[in-house]
Coordinates of C-alpha atoms and ligand atoms in Angstrom, one line a residue:
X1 CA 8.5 11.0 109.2
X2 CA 8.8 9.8 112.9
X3 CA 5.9 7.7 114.1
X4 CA 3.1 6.5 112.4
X5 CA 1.0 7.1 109.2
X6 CA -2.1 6.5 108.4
X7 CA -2.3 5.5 104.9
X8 CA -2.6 2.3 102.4
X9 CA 0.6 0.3 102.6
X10 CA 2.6 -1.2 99.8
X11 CA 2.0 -4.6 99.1
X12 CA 5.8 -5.4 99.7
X13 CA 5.7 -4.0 103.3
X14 CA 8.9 -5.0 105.2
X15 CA 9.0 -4.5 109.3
X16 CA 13.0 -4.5 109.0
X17 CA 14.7 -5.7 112.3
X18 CA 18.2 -4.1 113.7
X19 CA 20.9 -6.9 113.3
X20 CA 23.2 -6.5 116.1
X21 CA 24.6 -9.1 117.9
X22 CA 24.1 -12.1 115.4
X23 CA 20.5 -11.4 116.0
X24 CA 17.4 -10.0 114.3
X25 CA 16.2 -7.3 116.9
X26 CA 12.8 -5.4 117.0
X27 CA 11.8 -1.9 118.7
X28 CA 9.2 -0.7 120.1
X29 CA 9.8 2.6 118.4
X30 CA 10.1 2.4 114.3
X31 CA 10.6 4.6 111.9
X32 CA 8.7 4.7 108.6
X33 CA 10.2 4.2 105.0
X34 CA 8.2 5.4 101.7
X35 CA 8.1 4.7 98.2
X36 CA 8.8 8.2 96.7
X37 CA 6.5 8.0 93.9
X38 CA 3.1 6.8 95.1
X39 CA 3.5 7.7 99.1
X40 CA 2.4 4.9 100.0
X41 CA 4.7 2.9 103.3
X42 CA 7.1 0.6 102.3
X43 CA 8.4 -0.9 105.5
X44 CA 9.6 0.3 109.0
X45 CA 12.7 0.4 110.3
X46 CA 13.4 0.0 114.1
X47 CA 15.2 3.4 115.5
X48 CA 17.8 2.0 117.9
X49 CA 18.8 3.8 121.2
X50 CA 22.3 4.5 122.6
X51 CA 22.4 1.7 124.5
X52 CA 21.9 -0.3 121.6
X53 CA 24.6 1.3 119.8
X54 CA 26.6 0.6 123.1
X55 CA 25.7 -3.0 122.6
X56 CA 26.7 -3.3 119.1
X57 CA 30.1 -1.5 119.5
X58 CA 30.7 -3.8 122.5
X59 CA 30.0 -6.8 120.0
X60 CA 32.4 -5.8 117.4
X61 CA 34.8 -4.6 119.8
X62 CA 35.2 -8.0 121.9
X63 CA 36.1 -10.1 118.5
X64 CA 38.7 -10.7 116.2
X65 CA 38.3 -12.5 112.9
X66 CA 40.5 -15.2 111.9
X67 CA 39.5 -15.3 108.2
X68 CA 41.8 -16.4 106.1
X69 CA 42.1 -14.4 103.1
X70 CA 40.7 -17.1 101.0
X71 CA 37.8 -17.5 103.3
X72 CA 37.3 -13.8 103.2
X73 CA 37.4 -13.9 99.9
X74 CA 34.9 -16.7 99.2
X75 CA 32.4 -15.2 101.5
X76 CA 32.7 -12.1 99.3
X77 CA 32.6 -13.8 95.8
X78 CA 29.6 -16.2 97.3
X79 CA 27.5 -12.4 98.1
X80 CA 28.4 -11.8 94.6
X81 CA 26.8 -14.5 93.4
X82 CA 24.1 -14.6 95.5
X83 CA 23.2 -11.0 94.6
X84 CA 23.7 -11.4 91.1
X85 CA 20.9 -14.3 91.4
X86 CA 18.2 -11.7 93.3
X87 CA 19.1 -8.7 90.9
X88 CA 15.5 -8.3 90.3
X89 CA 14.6 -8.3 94.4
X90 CA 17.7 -6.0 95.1
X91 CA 16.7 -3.5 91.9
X92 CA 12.4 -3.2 93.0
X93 CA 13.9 -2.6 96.7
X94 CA 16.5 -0.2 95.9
X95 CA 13.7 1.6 93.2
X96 CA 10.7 1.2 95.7
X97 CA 12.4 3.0 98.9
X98 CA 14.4 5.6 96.6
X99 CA 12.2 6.0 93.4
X100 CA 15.0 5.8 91.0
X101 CA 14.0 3.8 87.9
X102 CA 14.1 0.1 87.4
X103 CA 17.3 1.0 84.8
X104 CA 19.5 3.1 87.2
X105 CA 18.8 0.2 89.8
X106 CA 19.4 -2.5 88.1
X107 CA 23.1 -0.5 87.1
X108 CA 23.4 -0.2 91.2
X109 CA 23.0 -3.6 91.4
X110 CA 25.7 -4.5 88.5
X111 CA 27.9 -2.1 90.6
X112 CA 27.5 -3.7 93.8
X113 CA 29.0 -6.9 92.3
X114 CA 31.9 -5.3 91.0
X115 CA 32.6 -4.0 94.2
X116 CA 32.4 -7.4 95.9
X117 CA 34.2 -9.2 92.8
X118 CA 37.3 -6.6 93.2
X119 CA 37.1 -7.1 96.9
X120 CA 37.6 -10.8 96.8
X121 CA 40.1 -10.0 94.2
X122 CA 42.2 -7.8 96.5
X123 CA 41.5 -10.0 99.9
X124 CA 43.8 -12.1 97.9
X125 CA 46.4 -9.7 97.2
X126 CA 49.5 -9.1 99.8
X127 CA 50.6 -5.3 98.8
X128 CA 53.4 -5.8 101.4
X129 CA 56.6 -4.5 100.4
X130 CA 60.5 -5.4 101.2
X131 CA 63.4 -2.3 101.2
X132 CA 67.0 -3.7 101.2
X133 CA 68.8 -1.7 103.4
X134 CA 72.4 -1.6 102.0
X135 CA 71.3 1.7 99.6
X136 CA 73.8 4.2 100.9
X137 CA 77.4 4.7 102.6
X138 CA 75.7 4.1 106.1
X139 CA 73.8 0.6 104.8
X140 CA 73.3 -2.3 106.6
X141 CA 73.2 -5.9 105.9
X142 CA 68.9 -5.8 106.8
X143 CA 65.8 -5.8 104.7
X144 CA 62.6 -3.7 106.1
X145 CA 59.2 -5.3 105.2
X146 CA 56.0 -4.1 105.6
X147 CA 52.3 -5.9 106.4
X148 CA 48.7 -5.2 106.6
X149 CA 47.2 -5.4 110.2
X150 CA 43.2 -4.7 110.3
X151 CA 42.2 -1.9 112.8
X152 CA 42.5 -3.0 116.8
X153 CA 39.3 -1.1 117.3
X154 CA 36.2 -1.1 115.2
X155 CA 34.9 1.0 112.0
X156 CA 31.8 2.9 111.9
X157 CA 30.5 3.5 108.4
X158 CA 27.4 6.2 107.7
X159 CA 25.8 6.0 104.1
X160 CA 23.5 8.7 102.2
X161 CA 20.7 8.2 100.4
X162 CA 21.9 8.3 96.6
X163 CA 23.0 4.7 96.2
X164 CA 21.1 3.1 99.0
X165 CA 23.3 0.1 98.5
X166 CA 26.1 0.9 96.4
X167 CA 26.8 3.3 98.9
X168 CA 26.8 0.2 102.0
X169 CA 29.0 -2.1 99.9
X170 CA 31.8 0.5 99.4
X171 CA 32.2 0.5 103.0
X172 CA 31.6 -3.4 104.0
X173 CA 33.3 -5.2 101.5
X174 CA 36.7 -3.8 101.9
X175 CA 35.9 -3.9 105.7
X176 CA 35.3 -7.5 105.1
X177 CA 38.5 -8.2 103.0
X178 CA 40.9 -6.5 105.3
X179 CA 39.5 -8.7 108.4
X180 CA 37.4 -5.7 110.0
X181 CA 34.3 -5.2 112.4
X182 CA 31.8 -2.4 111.1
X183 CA 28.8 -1.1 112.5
X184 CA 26.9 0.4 110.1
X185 CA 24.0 3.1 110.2
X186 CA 22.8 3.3 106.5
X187 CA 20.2 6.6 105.7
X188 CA 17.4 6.2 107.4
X189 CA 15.6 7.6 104.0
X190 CA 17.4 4.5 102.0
X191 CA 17.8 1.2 104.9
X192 CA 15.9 -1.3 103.4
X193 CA 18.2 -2.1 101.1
X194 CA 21.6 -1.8 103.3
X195 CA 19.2 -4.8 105.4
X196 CA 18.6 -6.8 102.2
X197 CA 22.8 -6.5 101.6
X198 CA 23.8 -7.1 104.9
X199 CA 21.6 -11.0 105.3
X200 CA 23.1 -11.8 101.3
X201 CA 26.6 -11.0 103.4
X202 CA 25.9 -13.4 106.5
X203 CA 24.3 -16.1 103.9
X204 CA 27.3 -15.9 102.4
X205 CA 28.9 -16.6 105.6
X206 CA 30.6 -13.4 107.2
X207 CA 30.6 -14.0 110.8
X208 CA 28.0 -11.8 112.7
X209 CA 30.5 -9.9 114.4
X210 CA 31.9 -8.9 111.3
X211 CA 29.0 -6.7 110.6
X212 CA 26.3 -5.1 112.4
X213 CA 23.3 -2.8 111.0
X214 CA 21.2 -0.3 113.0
X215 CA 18.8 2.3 112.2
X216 CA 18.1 5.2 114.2
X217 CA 17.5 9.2 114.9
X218 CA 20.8 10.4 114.3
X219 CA 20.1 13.7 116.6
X220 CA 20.0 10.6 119.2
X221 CA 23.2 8.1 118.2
X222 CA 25.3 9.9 115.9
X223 CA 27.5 11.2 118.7
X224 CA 27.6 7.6 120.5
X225 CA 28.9 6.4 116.9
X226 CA 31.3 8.9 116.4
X227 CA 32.7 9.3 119.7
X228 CA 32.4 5.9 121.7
X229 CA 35.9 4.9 122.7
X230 CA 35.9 1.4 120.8
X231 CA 35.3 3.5 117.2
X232 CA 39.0 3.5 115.7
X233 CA 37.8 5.0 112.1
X234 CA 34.7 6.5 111.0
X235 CA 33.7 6.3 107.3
X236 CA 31.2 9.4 106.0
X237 CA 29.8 9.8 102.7
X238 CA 27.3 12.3 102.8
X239 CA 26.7 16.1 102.5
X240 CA 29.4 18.9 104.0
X241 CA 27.9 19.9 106.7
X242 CA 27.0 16.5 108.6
X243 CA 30.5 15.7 107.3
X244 CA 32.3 17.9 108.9
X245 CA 30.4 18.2 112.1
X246 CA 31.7 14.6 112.3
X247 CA 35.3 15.7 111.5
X248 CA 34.6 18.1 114.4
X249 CA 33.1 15.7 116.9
X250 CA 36.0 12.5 115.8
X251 CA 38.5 13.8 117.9
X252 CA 41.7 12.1 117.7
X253 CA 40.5 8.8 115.3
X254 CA 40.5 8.2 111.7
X255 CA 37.7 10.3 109.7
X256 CA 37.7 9.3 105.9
X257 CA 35.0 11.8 104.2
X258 CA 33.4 11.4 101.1
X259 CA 31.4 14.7 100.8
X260 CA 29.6 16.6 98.2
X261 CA 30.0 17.8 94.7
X262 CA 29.6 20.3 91.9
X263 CA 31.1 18.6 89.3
X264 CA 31.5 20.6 85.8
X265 CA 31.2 18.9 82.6
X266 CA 33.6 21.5 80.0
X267 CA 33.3 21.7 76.4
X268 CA 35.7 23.4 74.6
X269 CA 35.3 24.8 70.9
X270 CA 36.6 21.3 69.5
X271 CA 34.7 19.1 70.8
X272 CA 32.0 17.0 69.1
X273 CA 28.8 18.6 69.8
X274 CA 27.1 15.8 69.7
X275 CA 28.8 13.8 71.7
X276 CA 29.6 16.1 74.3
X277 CA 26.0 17.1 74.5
X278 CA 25.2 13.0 75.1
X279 CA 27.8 13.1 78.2
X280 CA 26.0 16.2 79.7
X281 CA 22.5 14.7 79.4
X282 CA 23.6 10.9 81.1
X283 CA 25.8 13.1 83.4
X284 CA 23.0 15.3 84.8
X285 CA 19.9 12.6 84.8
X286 CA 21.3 9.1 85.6
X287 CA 20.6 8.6 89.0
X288 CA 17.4 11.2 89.1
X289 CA 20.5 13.3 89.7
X290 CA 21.4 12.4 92.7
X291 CA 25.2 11.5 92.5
X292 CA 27.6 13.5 94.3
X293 CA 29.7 13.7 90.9
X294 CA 26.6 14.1 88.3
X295 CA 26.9 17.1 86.1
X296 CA 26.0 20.3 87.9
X297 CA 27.5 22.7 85.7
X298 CA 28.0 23.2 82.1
X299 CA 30.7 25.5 81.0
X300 CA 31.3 26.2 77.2
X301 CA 32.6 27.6 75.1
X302 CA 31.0 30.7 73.7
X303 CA 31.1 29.9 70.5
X304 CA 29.7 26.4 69.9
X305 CA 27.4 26.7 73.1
X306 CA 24.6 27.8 70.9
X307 CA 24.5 24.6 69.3
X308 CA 25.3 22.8 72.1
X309 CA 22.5 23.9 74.5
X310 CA 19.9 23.1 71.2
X311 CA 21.0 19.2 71.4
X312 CA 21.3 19.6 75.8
X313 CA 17.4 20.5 75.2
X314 CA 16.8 18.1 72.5
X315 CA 18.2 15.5 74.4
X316 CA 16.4 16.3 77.8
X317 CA 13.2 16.5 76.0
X318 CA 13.3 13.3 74.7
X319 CA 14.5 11.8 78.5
X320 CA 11.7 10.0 79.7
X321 CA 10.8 10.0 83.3
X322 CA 7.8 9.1 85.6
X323 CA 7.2 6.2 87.5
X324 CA 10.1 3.9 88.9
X325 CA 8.4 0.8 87.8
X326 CA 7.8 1.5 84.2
X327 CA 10.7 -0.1 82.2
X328 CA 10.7 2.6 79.4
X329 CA 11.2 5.5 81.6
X330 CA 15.0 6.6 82.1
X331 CA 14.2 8.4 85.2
X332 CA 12.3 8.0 88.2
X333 CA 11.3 11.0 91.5
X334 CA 13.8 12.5 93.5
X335 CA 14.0 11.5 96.8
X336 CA 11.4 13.2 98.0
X337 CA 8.9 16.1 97.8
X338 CA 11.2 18.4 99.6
X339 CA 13.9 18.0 97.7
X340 CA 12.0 18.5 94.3
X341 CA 10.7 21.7 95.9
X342 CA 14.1 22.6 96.9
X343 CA 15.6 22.2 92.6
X344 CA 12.2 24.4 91.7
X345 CA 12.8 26.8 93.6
X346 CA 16.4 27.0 92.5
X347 CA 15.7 27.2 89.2
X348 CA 12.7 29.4 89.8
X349 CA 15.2 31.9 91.3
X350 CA 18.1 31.6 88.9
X351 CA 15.6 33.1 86.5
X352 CA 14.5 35.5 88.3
X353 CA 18.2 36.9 88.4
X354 CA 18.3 36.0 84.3
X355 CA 19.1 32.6 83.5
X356 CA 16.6 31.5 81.3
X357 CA 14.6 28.4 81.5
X358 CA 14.7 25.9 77.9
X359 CA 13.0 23.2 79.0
X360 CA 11.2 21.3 82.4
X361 CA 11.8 22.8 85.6
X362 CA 8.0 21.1 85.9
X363 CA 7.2 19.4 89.5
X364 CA 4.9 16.8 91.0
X365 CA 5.1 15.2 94.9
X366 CA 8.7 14.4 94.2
X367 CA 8.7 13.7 90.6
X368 CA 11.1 16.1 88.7
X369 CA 11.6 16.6 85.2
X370 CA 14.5 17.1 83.4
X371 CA 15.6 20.9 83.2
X372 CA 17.4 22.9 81.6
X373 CA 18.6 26.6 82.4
X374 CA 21.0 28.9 80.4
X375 CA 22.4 32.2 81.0
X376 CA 23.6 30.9 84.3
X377 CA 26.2 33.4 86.2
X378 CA 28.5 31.0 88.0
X379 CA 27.2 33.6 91.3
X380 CA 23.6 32.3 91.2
X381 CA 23.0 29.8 94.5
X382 CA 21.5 27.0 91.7
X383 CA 25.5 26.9 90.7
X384 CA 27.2 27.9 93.8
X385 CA 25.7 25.1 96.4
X386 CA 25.3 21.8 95.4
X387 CA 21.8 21.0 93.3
X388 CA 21.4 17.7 93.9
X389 CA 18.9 16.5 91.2
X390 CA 18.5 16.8 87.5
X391 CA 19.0 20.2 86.8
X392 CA 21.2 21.5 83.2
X393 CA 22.7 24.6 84.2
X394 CA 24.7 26.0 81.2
X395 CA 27.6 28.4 81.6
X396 CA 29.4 29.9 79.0
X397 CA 33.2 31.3 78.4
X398 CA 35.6 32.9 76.3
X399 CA 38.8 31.6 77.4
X400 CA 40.7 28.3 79.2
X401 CA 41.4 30.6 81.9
X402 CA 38.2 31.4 82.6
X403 CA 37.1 27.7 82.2
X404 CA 39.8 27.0 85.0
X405 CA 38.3 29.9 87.0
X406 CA 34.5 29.4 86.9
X407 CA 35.7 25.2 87.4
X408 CA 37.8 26.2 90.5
X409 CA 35.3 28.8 91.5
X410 CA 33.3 26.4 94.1
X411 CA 33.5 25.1 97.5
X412 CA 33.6 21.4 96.2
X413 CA 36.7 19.8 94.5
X414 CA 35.1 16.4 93.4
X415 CA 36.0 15.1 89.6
X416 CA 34.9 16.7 86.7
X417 CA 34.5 15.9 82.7
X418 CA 36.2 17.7 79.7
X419 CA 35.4 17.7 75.8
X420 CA 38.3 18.6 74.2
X421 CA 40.9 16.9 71.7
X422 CA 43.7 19.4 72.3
X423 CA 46.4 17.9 73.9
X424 CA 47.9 20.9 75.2
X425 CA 44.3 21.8 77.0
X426 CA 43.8 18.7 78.6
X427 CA 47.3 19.0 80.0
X428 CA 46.4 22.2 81.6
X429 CA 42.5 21.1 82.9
X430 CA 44.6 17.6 84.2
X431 CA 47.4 20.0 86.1
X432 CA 45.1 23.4 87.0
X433 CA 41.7 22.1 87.8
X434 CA 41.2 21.4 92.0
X435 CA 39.5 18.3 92.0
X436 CA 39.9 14.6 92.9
X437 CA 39.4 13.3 88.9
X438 CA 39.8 14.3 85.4
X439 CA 37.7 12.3 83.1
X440 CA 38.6 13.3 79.6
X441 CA 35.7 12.5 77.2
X442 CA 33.6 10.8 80.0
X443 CA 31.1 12.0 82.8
X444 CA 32.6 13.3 86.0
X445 CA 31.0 10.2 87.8
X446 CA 33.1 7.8 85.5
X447 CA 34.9 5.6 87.6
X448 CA 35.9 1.7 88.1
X449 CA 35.1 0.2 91.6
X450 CA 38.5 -0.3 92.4
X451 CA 40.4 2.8 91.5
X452 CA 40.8 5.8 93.5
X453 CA 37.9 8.1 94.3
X454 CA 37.4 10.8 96.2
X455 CA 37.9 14.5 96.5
X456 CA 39.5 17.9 97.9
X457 CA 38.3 21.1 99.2
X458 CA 34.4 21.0 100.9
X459 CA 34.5 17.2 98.6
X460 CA 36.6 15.1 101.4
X461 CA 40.0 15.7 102.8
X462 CA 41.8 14.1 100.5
X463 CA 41.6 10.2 101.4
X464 CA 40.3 8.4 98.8
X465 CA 37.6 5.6 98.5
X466 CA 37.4 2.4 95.3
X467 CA 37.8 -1.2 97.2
X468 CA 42.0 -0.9 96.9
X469 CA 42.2 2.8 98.7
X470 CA 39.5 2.1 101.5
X471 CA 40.9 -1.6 102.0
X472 CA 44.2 0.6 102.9
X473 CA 42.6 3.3 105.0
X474 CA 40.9 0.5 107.0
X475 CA 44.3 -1.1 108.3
X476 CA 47.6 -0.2 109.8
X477 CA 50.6 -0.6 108.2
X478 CA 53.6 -2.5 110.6
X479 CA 57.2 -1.9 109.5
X480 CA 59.5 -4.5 110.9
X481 CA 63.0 -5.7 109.7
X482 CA 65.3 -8.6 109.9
X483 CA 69.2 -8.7 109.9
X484 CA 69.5 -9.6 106.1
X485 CA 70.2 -8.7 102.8
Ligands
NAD501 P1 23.3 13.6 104.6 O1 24.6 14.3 104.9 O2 22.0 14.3 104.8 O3 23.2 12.2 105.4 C1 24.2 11.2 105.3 C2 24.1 10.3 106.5 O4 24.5 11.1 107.6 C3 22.8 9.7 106.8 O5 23.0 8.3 107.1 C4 22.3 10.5 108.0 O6 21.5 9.7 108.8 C5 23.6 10.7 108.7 N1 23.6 11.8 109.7 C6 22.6 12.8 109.8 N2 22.9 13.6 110.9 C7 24.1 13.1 111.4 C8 24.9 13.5 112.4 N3 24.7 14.6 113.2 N4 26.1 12.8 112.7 C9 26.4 11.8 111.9 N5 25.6 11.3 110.9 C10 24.5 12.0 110.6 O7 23.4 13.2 103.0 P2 22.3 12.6 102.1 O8 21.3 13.7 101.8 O9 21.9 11.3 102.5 O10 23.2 12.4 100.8 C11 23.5 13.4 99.8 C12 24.8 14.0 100.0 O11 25.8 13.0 100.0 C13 25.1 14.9 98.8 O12 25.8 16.1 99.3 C14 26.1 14.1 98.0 O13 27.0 14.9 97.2 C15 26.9 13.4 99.1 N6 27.5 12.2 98.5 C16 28.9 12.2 98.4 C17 29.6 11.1 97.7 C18 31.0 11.1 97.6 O14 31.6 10.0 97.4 N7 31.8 12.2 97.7 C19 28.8 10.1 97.3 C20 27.4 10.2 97.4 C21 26.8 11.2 98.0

């Protein structure tokens, strides 16, 4: 979608401007931004060159912030407030540029100010720690301490699509409460709103330096990002294979990676059908679909999955869907019409090879119904790569081990969700499964902003994100002692 389009635009038409260097900046060349559901344009978005990104980095590079930790923290409780206010603005942005509904944007927006509440919360906290030293034979009369130093050179941050601004805030605010510089390209599917956060941030007073947003081609800047020498950490969520072609590109500098995911939802004999059933459905369609933990398989147990896949398509049929705006529907498109395409013909294939389709799998621009497929073999490409949208794949089992084998069977080591009220299973899914998270009676994507999130395998390498673990990959850690007890 480079260049320019003919075509009606939307009455809320934004020409966004870069912000770099305390300053709103236009370009000559722009990049175009629709509104998934009717086509129509929705705003522009500059594409910055490498010497912009040059410029930027040079910014950040040449300041260091003084905040206090209190001001840091007012500036991020103030955002808080101040986004809390425009919920409305922030949910019809987030829902015009991505097409998810008015209800899974207006739950972005709640999340967002979690995520700056717990950072102001944690800007306050000192997690520095103090060793005696007189512990063994060969003790000494010293105590070791330790502090938290922000990064000497700056962070890079690079955001998907999925949670245009969710996404953005899980990289800034921690940034901002440890006393960093980012520069931040958000998804040039997804910027408007990654703009709209970043002004809330500077009326809330973050300095300019602090944060800078540009937009661009990233076969033309990505590798100025990654690779200038004034980066000290880049910060990836996205898919694998940009992810680790960043890991290969980073050199010697902090990568943290938050990749995809093939999260299973398992259901074991136990479980309340019912309720297990109203996991999988939430699991698989909040979000369109689109969250690198939503439900992507679901394995069962032979011999309650009969009755579990009835209420899967009960429950799918009566998921409403359609356009964004509409305050009834539950879901809105997909991000666009290539990636509908893309679940179709998944699905279309899988059947081919014998799963069998119970319900949607039915396509229009990039609106996507819910769908349902079972008599899934854990070898069929639907299951085996990553399906990012609202598609009910249904696996059955016989035994825990083979749960644990089909689970484990993936690439991707993200979170998953279990149904179950044995105590000794859940002991072995906690201790055998190869994944970040264990949400017992919950989605896979169940989380708190501020605990630890993240995953193994093709998911990440192992670093996690949540406001407390990214405020510590974003710092240094100095060690000093002093001669007493
Ligand atoms: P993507 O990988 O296509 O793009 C992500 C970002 O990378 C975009 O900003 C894009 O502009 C940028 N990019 C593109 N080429 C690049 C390059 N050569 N170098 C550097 N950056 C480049 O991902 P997407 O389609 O926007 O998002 C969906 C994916 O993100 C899914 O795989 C999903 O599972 C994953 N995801 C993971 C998490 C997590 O926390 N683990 C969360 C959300 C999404």
């Amino acid at each position: 979608t480079l260049g320019h389009h003919h075509q009606i635009d939307h009455p809320a038409f934004r020409a966004e401007m870069l912000r770099i260097k305390g300053e709103r900046v236009a370009r000559e060349r722009t990049l175009d931004v629709f509104d998934p559901y009717s086509g129509q344009r929705v705003g522009t978005v500059p594409l910055a060159s490498v010497e912009d990104v040059r410029d930027a980095l040079q910014f950040a590079a040449s300041y260091r912030s003084k905040l206090t930790r209190y001001e840091r923290s007012q500036i991020l409780e103030r955002a808080g407030a101040l986004l809390r206010e425009r919920t409305e603005a922030a949910s019809d942005l987030i829902s015009l540029e991505s097409g998810l509904s008015k209800q899974d944007s207006r739950y972005e927006i709640g999340r967002v100010a979690d995520v700056l509440k717990f950072a102001a919360l944690e800007a306050l906290r000192d997690d520095g720690q103090s060793f005696s030293c007189d512990l063994t034979p060969h003790g000494k009369a010293r105590r070791v301490f330790t502090q938290r130093e922000p990064l000497a050179g700056v962070i890079v941050a690079i955001t998907p699509f999925n949670h245009p601004m969710n996404q953005v805030a899980h990289k800034i605010a921690p940034a901002i409460a440890t006393n960093n510089r980012v520069v931040l390209k958000p998804s040039e599917k997804v910027p408007l709103s990654a703009y709209f956060l970043a002004d809330i941030l500077y009326e809330a007073g973050l300095p300019a330096p602090m944060l800078q947003v540009l937009t661009g081609d990233p076969r033309e800047i990505a590798d100025e990002l990654i690779t200038n020498p004034a980066v000290e950490l880049v910060t990836f969520t996205g898919g694998v294979a940009i992810g680790k072609h960043i890991a290969a590109k980073a050199g010697y500098r902090r990568v943290v990676l938050e990749l995809g995911g093939n999260d299973p939802l398992i259901v074991l004999d136990d479980a309340d059908v019912e309720l297990a059933a109203s996991l999988a459905v939430q699991g698989s369609y909040k979000n369109s679909g689109q969250r690198c933990t939503a439900v992507k398989r679901m394995l069962v147990q032979k011999s309650i999955a009969e009755r579990f896949t009835e209420q899967v398509v009960e429950k799918t049929l009566a998921w409403s869907y359609g356009d964004p705006f509409d305050e009834s529907n539950q879901m809105g498109t997909v991000i666009d019409e290539p990636a509908a395409q893309l679940f179709e013909a998944r699905v279309n294939e899988a059947v081919a090879q014998g799963a069998r389709l119970l319900a949607g799998n039915k396509r229009s621009g990039a609106l996507y119904s819910p769908t349902v497929v079972d008599c899934v073999d854990p070898s069929m490409t639907l299951v085996r790569e990553e399906t990012f949208g609202p598609v009910s794949p249904i696996i059955t089992f016989d035994t825990i081990d083979d749960a644990i084998r089909i689970s484990n069977g993936t690439a991707f080591g993200l979170s998953s969700g279990l149904c179950t009220y044995r105590t000794d299973a859940i002991a072995r899914f906690v201790n055998e499964l190869r994944v970040g998270t264990v949400n017992v009676w919950e989605v896979p994507g169940y989380r708190i902003e501020l605990t630890p999130f993240g995953g193994i395998k093709d998911s990440g390498l192992g670093y996690k994100e949540g406001v407390q673990e990214a405020m510590k990959s974003f710092t240094n850690l100095k060690t000093f002692s002093l001669p007493w007890e």
